[in-house]
Short mmCIF file of C-alpha atoms in Angstrom, two decimals:
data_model
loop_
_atom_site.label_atom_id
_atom_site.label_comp_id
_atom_site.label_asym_id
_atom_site.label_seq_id
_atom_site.Cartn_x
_atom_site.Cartn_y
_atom_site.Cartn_z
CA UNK O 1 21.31 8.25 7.40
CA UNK O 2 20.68 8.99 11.31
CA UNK O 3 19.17 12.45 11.31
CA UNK O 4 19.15 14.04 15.02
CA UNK O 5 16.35 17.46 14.66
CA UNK O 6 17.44 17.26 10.91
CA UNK O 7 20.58 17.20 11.14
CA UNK O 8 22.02 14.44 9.14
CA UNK O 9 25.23 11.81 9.76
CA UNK O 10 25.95 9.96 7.28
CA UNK O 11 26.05 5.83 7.85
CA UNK O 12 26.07 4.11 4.73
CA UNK O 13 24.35 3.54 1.61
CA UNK O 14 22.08 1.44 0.28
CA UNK O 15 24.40 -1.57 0.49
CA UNK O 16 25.22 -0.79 3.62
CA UNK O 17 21.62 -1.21 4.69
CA UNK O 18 21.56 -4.57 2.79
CA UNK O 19 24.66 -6.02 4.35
CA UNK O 20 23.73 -5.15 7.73
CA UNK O 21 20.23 -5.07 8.76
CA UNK O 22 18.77 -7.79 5.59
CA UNK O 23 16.13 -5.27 4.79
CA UNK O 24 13.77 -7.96 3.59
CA UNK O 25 13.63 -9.32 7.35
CA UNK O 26 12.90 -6.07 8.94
CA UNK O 27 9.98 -5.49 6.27
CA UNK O 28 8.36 -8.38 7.96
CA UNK O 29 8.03 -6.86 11.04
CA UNK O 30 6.43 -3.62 9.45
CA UNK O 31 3.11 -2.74 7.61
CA UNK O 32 4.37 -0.17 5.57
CA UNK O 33 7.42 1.41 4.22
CA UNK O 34 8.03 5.14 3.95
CA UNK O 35 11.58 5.55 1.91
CA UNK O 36 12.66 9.61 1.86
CA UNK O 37 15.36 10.74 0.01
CA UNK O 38 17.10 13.40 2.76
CA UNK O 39 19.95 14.73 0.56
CA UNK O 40 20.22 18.46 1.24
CA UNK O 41 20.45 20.60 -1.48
CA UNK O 42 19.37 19.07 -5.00
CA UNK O 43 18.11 15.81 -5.21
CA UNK O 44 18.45 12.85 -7.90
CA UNK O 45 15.31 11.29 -8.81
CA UNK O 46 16.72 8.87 -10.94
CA UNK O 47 19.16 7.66 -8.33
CA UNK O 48 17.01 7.32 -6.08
CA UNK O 49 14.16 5.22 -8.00
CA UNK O 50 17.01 2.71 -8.65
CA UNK O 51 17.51 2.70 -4.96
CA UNK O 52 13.76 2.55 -4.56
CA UNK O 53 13.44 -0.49 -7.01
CA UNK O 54 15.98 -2.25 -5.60
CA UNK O 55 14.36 -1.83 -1.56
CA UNK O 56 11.14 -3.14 -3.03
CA UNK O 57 11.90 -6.30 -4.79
CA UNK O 58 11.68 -8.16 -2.36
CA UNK O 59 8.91 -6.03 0.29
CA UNK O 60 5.78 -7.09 0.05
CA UNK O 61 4.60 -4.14 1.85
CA UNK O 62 2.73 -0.87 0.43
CA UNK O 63 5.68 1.42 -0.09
CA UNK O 64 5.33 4.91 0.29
CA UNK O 65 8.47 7.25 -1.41
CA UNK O 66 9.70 10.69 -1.84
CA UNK O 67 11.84 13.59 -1.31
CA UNK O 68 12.70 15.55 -4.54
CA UNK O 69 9.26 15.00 -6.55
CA UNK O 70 9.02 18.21 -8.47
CA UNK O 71 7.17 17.45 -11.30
CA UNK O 72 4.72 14.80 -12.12
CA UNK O 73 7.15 12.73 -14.50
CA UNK O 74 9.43 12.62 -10.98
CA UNK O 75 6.30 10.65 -9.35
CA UNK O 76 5.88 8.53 -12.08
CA UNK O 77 8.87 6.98 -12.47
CA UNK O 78 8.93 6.16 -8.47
CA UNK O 79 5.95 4.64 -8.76
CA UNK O 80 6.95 2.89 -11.74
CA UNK O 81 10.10 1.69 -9.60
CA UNK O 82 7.56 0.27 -7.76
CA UNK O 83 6.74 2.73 -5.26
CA UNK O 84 2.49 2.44 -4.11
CA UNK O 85 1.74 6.02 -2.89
CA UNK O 86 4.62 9.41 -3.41
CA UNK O 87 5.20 11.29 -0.89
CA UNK O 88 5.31 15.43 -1.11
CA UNK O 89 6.33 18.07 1.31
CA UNK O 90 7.52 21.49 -0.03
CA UNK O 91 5.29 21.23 -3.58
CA UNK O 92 2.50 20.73 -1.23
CA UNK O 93 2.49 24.53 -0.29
CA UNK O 94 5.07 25.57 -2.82
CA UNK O 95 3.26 23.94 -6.62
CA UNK O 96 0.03 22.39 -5.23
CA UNK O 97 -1.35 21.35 -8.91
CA UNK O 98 1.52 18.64 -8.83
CA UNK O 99 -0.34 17.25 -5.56
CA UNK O 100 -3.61 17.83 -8.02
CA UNK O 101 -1.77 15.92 -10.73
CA UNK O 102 -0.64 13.26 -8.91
CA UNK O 103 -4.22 12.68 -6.86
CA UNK O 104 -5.86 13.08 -11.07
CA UNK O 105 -4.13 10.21 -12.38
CA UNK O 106 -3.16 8.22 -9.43
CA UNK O 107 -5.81 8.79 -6.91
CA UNK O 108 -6.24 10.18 -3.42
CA UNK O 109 -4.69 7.34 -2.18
CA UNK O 110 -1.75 7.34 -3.71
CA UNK O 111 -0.14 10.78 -1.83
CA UNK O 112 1.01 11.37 1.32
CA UNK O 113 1.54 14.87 2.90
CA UNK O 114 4.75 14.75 4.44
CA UNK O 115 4.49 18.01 7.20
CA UNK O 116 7.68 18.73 9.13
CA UNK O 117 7.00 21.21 12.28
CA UNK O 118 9.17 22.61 15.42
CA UNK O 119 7.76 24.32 18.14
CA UNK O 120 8.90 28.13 18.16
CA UNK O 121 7.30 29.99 21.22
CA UNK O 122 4.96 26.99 22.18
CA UNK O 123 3.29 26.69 19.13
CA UNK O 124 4.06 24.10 15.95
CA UNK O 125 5.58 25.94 12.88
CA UNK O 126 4.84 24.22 9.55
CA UNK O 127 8.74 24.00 7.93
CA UNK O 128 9.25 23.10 4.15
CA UNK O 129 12.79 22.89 2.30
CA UNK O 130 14.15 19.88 4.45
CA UNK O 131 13.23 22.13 7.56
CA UNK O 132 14.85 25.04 6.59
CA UNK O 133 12.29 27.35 5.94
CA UNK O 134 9.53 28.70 8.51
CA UNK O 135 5.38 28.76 6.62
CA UNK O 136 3.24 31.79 8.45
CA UNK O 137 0.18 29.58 7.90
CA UNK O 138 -0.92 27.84 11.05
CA UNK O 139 -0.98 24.35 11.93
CA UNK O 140 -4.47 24.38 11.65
CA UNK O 141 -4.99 26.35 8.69
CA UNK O 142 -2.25 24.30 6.76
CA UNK O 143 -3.87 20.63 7.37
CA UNK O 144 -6.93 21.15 6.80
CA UNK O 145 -5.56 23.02 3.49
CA UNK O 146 -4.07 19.76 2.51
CA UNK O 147 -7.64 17.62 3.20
CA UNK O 148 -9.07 20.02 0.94
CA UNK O 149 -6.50 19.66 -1.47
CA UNK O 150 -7.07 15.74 -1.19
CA UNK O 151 -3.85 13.98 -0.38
CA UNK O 152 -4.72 10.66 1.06
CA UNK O 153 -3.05 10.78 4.26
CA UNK O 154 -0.75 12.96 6.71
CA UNK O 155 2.58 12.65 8.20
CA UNK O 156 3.29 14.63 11.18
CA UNK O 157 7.22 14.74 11.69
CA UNK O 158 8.10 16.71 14.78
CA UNK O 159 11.49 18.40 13.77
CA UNK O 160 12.43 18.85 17.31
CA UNK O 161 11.81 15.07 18.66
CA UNK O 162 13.57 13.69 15.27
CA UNK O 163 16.08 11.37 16.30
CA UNK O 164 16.01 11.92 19.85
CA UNK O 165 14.32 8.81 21.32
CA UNK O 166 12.87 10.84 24.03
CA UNK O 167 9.46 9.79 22.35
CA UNK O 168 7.02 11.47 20.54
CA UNK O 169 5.48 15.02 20.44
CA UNK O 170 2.36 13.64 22.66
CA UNK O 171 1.31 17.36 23.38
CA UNK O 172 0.98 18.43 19.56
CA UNK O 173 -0.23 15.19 18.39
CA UNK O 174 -2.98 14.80 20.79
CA UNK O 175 -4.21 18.65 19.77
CA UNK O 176 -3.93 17.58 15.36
CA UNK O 177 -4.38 13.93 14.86
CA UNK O 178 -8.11 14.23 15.31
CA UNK O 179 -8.19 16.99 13.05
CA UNK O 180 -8.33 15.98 9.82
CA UNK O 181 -10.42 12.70 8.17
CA UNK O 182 -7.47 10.69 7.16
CA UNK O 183 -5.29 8.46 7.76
CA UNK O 184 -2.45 10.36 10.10
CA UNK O 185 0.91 9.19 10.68
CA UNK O 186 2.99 10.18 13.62
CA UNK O 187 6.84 10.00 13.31
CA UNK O 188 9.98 11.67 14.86
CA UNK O 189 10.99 10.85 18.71
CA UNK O 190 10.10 6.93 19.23
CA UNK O 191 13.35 5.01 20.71
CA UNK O 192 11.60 2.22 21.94
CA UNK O 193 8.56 0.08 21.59
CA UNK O 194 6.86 1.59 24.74
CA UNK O 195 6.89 5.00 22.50
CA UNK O 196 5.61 3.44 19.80
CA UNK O 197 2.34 1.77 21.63
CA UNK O 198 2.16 5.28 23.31
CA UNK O 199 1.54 7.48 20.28
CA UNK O 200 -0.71 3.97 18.56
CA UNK O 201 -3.22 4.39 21.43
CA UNK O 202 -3.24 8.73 20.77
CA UNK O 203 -6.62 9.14 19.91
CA UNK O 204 -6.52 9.89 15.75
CA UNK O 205 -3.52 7.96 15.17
CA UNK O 206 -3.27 5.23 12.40
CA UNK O 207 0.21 4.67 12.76
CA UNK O 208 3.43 5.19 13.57
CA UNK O 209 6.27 5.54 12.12
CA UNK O 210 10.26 5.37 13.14
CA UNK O 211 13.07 5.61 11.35
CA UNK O 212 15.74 5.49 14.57
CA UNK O 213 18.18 3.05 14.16
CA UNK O 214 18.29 2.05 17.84
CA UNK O 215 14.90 0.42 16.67
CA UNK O 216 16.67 -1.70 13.74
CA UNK O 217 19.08 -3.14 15.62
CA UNK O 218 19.01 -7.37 16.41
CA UNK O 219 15.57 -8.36 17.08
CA UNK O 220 13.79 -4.61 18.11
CA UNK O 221 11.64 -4.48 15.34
CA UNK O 222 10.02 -8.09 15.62
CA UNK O 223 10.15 -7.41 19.66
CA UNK O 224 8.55 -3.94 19.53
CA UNK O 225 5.59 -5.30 17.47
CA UNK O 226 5.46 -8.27 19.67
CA UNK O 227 5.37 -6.26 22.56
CA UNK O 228 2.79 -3.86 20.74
CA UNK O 229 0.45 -7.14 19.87
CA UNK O 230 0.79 -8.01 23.53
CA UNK O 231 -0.24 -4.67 24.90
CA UNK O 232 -3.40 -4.45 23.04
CA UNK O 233 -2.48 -2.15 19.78
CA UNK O 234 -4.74 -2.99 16.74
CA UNK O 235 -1.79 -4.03 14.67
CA UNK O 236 -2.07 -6.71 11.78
CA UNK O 237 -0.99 -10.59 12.95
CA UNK O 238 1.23 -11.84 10.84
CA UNK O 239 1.94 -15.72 10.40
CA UNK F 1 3.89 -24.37 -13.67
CA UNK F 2 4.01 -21.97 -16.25
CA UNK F 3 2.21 -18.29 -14.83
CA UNK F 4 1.31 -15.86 -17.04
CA UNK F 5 0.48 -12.31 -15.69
CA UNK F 6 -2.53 -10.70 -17.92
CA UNK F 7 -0.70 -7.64 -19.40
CA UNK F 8 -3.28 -4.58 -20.41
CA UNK F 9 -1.18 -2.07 -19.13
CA UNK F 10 -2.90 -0.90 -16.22
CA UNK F 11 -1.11 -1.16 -12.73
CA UNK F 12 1.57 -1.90 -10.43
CA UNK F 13 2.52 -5.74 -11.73
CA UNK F 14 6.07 -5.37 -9.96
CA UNK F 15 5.29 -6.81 -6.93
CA UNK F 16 2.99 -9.25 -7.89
CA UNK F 17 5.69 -10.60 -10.33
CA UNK F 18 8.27 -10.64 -7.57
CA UNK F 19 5.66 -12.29 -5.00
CA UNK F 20 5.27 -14.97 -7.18
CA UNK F 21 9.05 -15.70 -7.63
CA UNK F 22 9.92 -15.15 -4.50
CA UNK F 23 7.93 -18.22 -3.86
CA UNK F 24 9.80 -20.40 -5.97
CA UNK F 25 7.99 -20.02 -8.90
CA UNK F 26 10.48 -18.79 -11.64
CA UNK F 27 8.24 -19.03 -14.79
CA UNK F 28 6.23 -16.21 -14.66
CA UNK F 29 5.46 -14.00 -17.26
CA UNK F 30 4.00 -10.66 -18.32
CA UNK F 31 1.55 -11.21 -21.74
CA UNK F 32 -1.35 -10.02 -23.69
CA UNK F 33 -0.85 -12.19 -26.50
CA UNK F 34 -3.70 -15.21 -27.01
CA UNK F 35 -1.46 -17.59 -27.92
CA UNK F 36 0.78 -17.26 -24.28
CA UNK F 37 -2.40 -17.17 -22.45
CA UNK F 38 -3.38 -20.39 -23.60
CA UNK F 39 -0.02 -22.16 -23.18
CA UNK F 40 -0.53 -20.73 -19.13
CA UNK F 41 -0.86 -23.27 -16.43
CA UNK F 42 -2.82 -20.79 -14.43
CA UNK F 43 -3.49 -16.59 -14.79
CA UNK F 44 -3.01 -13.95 -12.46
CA UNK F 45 -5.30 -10.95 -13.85
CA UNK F 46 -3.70 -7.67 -12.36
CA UNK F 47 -5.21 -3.84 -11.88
CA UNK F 48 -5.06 -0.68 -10.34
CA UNK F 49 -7.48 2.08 -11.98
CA UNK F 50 -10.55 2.71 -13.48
CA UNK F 51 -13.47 0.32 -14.46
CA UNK F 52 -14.10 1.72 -17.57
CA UNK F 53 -10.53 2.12 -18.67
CA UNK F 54 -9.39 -0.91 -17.69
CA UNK F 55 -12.52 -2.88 -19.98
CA UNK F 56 -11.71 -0.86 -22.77
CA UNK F 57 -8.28 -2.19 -22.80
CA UNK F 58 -9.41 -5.50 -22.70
CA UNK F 59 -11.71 -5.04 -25.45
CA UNK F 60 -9.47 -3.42 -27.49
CA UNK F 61 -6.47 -6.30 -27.05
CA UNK F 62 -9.47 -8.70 -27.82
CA UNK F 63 -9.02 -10.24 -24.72
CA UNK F 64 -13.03 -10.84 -23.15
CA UNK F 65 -13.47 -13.68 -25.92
CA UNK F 66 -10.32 -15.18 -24.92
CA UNK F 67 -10.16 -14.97 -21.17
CA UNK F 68 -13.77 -16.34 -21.24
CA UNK F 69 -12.75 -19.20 -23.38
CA UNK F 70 -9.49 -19.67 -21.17
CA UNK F 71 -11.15 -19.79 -17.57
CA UNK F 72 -15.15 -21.11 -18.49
CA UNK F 73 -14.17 -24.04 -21.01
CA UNK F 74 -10.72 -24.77 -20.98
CA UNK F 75 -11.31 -24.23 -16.74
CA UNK F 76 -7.90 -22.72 -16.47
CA UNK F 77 -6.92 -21.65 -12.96
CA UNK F 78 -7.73 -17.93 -12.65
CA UNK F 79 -6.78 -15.39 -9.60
CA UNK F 80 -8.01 -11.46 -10.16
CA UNK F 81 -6.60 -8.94 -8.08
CA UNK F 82 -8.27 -5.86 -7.02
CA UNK F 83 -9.44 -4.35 -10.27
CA UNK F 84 -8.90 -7.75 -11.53
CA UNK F 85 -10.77 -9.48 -9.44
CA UNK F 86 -13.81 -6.72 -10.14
CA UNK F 87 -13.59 -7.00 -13.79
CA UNK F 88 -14.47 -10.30 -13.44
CA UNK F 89 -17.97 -9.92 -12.55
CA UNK F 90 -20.72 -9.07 -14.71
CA UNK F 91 -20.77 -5.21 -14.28
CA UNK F 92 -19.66 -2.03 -12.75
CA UNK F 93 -20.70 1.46 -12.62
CA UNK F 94 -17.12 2.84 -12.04
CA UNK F 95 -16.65 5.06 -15.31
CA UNK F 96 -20.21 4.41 -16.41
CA UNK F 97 -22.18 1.42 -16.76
CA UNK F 98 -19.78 -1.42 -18.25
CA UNK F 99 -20.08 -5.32 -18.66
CA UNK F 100 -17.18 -7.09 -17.30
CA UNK F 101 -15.71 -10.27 -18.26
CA UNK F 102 -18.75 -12.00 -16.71
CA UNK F 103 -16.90 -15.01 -14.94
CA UNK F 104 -18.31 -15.10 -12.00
CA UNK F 105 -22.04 -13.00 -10.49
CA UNK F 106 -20.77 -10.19 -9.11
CA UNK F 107 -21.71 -6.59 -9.44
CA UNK F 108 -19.19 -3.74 -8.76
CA UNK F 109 -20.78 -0.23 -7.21
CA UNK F 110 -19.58 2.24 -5.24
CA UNK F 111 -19.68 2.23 -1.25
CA UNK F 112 -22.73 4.25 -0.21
CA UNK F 113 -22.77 4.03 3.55
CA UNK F 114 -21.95 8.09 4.43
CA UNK F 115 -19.55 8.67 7.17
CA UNK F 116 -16.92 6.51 5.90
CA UNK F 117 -13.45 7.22 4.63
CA UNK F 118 -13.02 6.49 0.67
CA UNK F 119 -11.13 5.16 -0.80
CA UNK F 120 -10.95 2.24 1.84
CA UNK F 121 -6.97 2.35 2.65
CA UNK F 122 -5.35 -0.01 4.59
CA UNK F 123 -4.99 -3.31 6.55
CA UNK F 124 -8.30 -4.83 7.33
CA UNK F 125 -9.69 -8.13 8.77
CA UNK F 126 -11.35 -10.86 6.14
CA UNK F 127 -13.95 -13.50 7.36
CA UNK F 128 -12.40 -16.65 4.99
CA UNK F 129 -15.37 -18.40 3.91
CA UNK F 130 -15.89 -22.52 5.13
CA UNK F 131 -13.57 -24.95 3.45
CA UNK F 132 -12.00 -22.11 1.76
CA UNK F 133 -8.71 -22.81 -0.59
CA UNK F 134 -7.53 -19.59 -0.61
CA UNK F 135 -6.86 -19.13 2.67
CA UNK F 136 -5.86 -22.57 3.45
CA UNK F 137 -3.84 -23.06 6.63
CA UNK F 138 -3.78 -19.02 6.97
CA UNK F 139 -4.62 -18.26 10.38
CA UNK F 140 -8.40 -17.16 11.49
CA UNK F 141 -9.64 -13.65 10.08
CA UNK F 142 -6.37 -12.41 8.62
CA UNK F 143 -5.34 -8.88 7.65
CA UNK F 144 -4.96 -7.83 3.98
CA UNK F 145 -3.99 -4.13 2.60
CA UNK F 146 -7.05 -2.67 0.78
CA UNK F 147 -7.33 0.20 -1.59
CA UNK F 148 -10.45 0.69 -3.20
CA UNK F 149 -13.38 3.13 -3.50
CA UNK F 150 -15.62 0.88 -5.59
CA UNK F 151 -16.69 -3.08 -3.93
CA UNK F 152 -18.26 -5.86 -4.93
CA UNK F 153 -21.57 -7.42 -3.94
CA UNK F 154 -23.27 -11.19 -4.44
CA UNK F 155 -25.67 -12.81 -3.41
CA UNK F 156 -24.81 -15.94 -5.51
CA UNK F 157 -22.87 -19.04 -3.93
CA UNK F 158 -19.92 -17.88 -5.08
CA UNK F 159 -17.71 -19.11 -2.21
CA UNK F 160 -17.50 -15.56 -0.89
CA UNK F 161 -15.17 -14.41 2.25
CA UNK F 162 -16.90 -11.18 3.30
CA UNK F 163 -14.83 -7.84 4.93
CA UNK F 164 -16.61 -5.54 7.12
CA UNK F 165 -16.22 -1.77 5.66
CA UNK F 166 -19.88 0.09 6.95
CA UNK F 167 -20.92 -2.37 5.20
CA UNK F 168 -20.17 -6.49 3.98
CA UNK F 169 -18.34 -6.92 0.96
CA UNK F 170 -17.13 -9.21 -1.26
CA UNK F 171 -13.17 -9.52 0.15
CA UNK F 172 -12.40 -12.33 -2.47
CA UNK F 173 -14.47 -15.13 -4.09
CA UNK F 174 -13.77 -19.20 -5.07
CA UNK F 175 -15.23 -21.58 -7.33
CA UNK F 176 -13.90 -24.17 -9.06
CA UNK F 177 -11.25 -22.85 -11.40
CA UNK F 178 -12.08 -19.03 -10.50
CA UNK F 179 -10.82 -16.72 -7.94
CA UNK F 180 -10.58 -13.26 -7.13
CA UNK F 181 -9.48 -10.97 -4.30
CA UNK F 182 -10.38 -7.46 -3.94
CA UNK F 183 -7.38 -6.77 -1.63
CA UNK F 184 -3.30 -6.80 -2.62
CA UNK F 185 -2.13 -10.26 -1.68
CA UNK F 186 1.37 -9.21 -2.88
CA UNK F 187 1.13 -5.74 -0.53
CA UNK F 188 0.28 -8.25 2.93
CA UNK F 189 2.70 -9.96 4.01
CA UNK F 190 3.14 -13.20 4.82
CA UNK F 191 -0.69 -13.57 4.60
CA UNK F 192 -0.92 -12.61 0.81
CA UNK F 193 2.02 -14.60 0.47
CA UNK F 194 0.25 -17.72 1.85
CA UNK F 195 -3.00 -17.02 -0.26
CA UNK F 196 -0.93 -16.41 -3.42
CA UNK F 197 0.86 -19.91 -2.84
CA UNK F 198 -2.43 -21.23 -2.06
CA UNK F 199 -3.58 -20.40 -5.37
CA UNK F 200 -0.71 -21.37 -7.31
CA UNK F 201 -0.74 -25.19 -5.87
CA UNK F 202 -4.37 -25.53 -5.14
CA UNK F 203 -6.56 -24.55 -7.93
#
């Protein structure tokens, strides 16, 4: 799926992505692997473990899943499909004792905070329901709601940059990343690797994340780490 | 090479399964029962959880006497990862004071230095310790992915390769038959899959 702001086209499924881009290459030019299920509308868990199990065979990355976790049997059978952390978005405000669940019998570690935001009037509005629906609680107020609820670490997914390439949200991320004691994961905007070193250095930052296309394609994953390595980020060395 | 996979029931043993086979190694299995365990070239023993939990299993499967037997007479090739490689010391307070399997003189407490993030999360850099097997022909101080809250400490010989967290732990430990790592080889990369290879042809 290419989403552009959240809206969504369509390029192929699962074995689609197998055929073209040998997904078990790319992994080895990442750290980690965030898979979201973006279907609009309702979502099939089941379906999308299988897909889930059948990215991770051969990853040997942490993986990091979600989209349509509603109750806690929905998070166990990701992680049983071999999924290491779940990631949550509109339970998060909407049924926060599945976040408590999940952190209870899986640990802090294991849950990510997935917060989607576009800037209304010059100031970030926290969106849930696949960006469809506006929160009145501030950006503030709302992180530092989920470090007290314990998830384990925060991604910040500018609506508005999402698929763009223009780069990330530096303004926003600059004012939140530093805000909260955990890991926080900056995503929506990067269309090349100079992006991606950009938000790395932000102050706060522990990673970031891209899910553009553009930066699948041929060699841009291996040369955007590469070039990342060579221009001082603290990234991993691989062999 | 026959691997078998210690099977309590407690954590992801997925990817470790698929590491393994993915490095050519096709007979590898998931057991609890004595009699598999002993017919094992070499043991992988798994975990993600609690201390406590994870010893009671044990206990209650039987398996202390046997794993003991296994890796301190019959010197079978042992590699304990993460909780595995903690219940293999002699103790831990996660849970409550509980013995562990005792193979190797290591106790398991929780960080104490204040200021720090836990659980520890993440890629971090290991100091591999001098003429270490493990890490054999693995490049100087590589990354591994971490996640734990509670750490070993030693100050036996127990061929230790140290991470820096606040504090020095124990990242992973070698002697003889015996050796653990507190990190997820099978979550790193190329480097765990070096280290898991490592294990698999040289102890």
């Amino acid at each position: 799926m290419q989403s552009r702001n959240f809206r969504l086209q369509r390029v192929g499924d699962i074995n689609w992505l197998e055929k073209n881009y040998k997904f078990q290459k790319i992994s080895f030019s990442l750290d980690e692997l965030i898979v979201v299920d973006a279907t609009r509308g309702t979502k099939d868990i089941e379906k999308f473990s299988a897909v889930v199990s059948r990215l991770v065979g051969e990853v040997f990355i942490p993986v990091a899943a979600g989209g349509g976790i509603r109750k806690i049997e929905d998070a166990e059978l990701l992680f049983n499909s071999g999924a290491d952390k779940v990631i949550l978005n509109s339970p998060l405000y909407t049924n926060p004792t599945l976040a408590t669940e999940i952190i209870n019998r899986y640990g802090s570690q294991s849950l990510v905070a997935s917060v989607d935001y576009k800037v209304i009037a010059g100031t970030p509005v926290v969106f849930i329901n696949d960006g469809a629906e506006p929160l009145s609680i501030s950006m503030a107020d709302y992180l530092l709601y989920l470090e007290q609820l314990g998830v384990g670490e925060i991604v910040f997914n500018s609506v508005d940059k999402d698929g763009t390439g223009f780069g990330y949200d530096i303004e926003n991320i600059e004012k939140y990343a530093k805000s909260v004691n955990m890991p926080f994961i900056i995503m929506g905007g990067a269309g090349n690797e100079r992006h991606l070193k950009e938000g790395l250095s932000i102050d706060g930052v522990s990673a970031v994340a891209t899910a553009n296309l553009f930066n699948f394609i041929g060699n841009g994953l291996p040369n955007a780490r590469n070039y990342m390595l060579e221009h001082g980020s603290n990234l991993a060395r691989w062999e | 090479m026959k691997l078998v996979i210690v099977d309590y029931g407690m954590g992801n043993v997925k990817s470790v399964m698929s590491a393994v086979r993915y490095l050519g190694y096709d007979d590898v299995s998931l057991s609890n029962e004595q009699s598999v365990l002993k017919q094992a070239d070499k043991l992988i023993l798994p975990g993600v959880g609690n201390y406590a939990r994870a010893m009671s299993r044990i206990n209650e499967l039987d398996l202390t006497k046997t794993l003991r037997e296994l890796v301190l007479q019959d010197k079978k090739p042992i590699l304990g990862v993460c909780l595995g490689m903690q219940l293999m010391g002699e103790s831990s307070t996660e849970g409550g004071f509980n013995k562990g399997l005792g193979l190797i003189d290591g106790v398991v407490e929780a960080f104490t230095v204040k200021e720090l993030k836990v659980p520890h999360v993440g890629y971090n850099q290991v100091k591999p310790c001098p003429e270490s097997r493990l890490y054999s022909n693995i490049h100087p101080e590589p990354d591994y992915y971490f996640t734990h809250s509670f750490r070993m400490l030693s100050d036996a010989n127990i061929g230790k390769t140290t991470c820096l967290y606040g504090e020095e732990f124990v990242a992973s430990f070698e002697v003889d038959n015996i050796a653990g790592v507190q990190f997820h080889p099978e979550l790193s990369q190329t480097n765990g899959l070096h280290l898991i290879k490592n294990f698999i042809e040289l102890f």
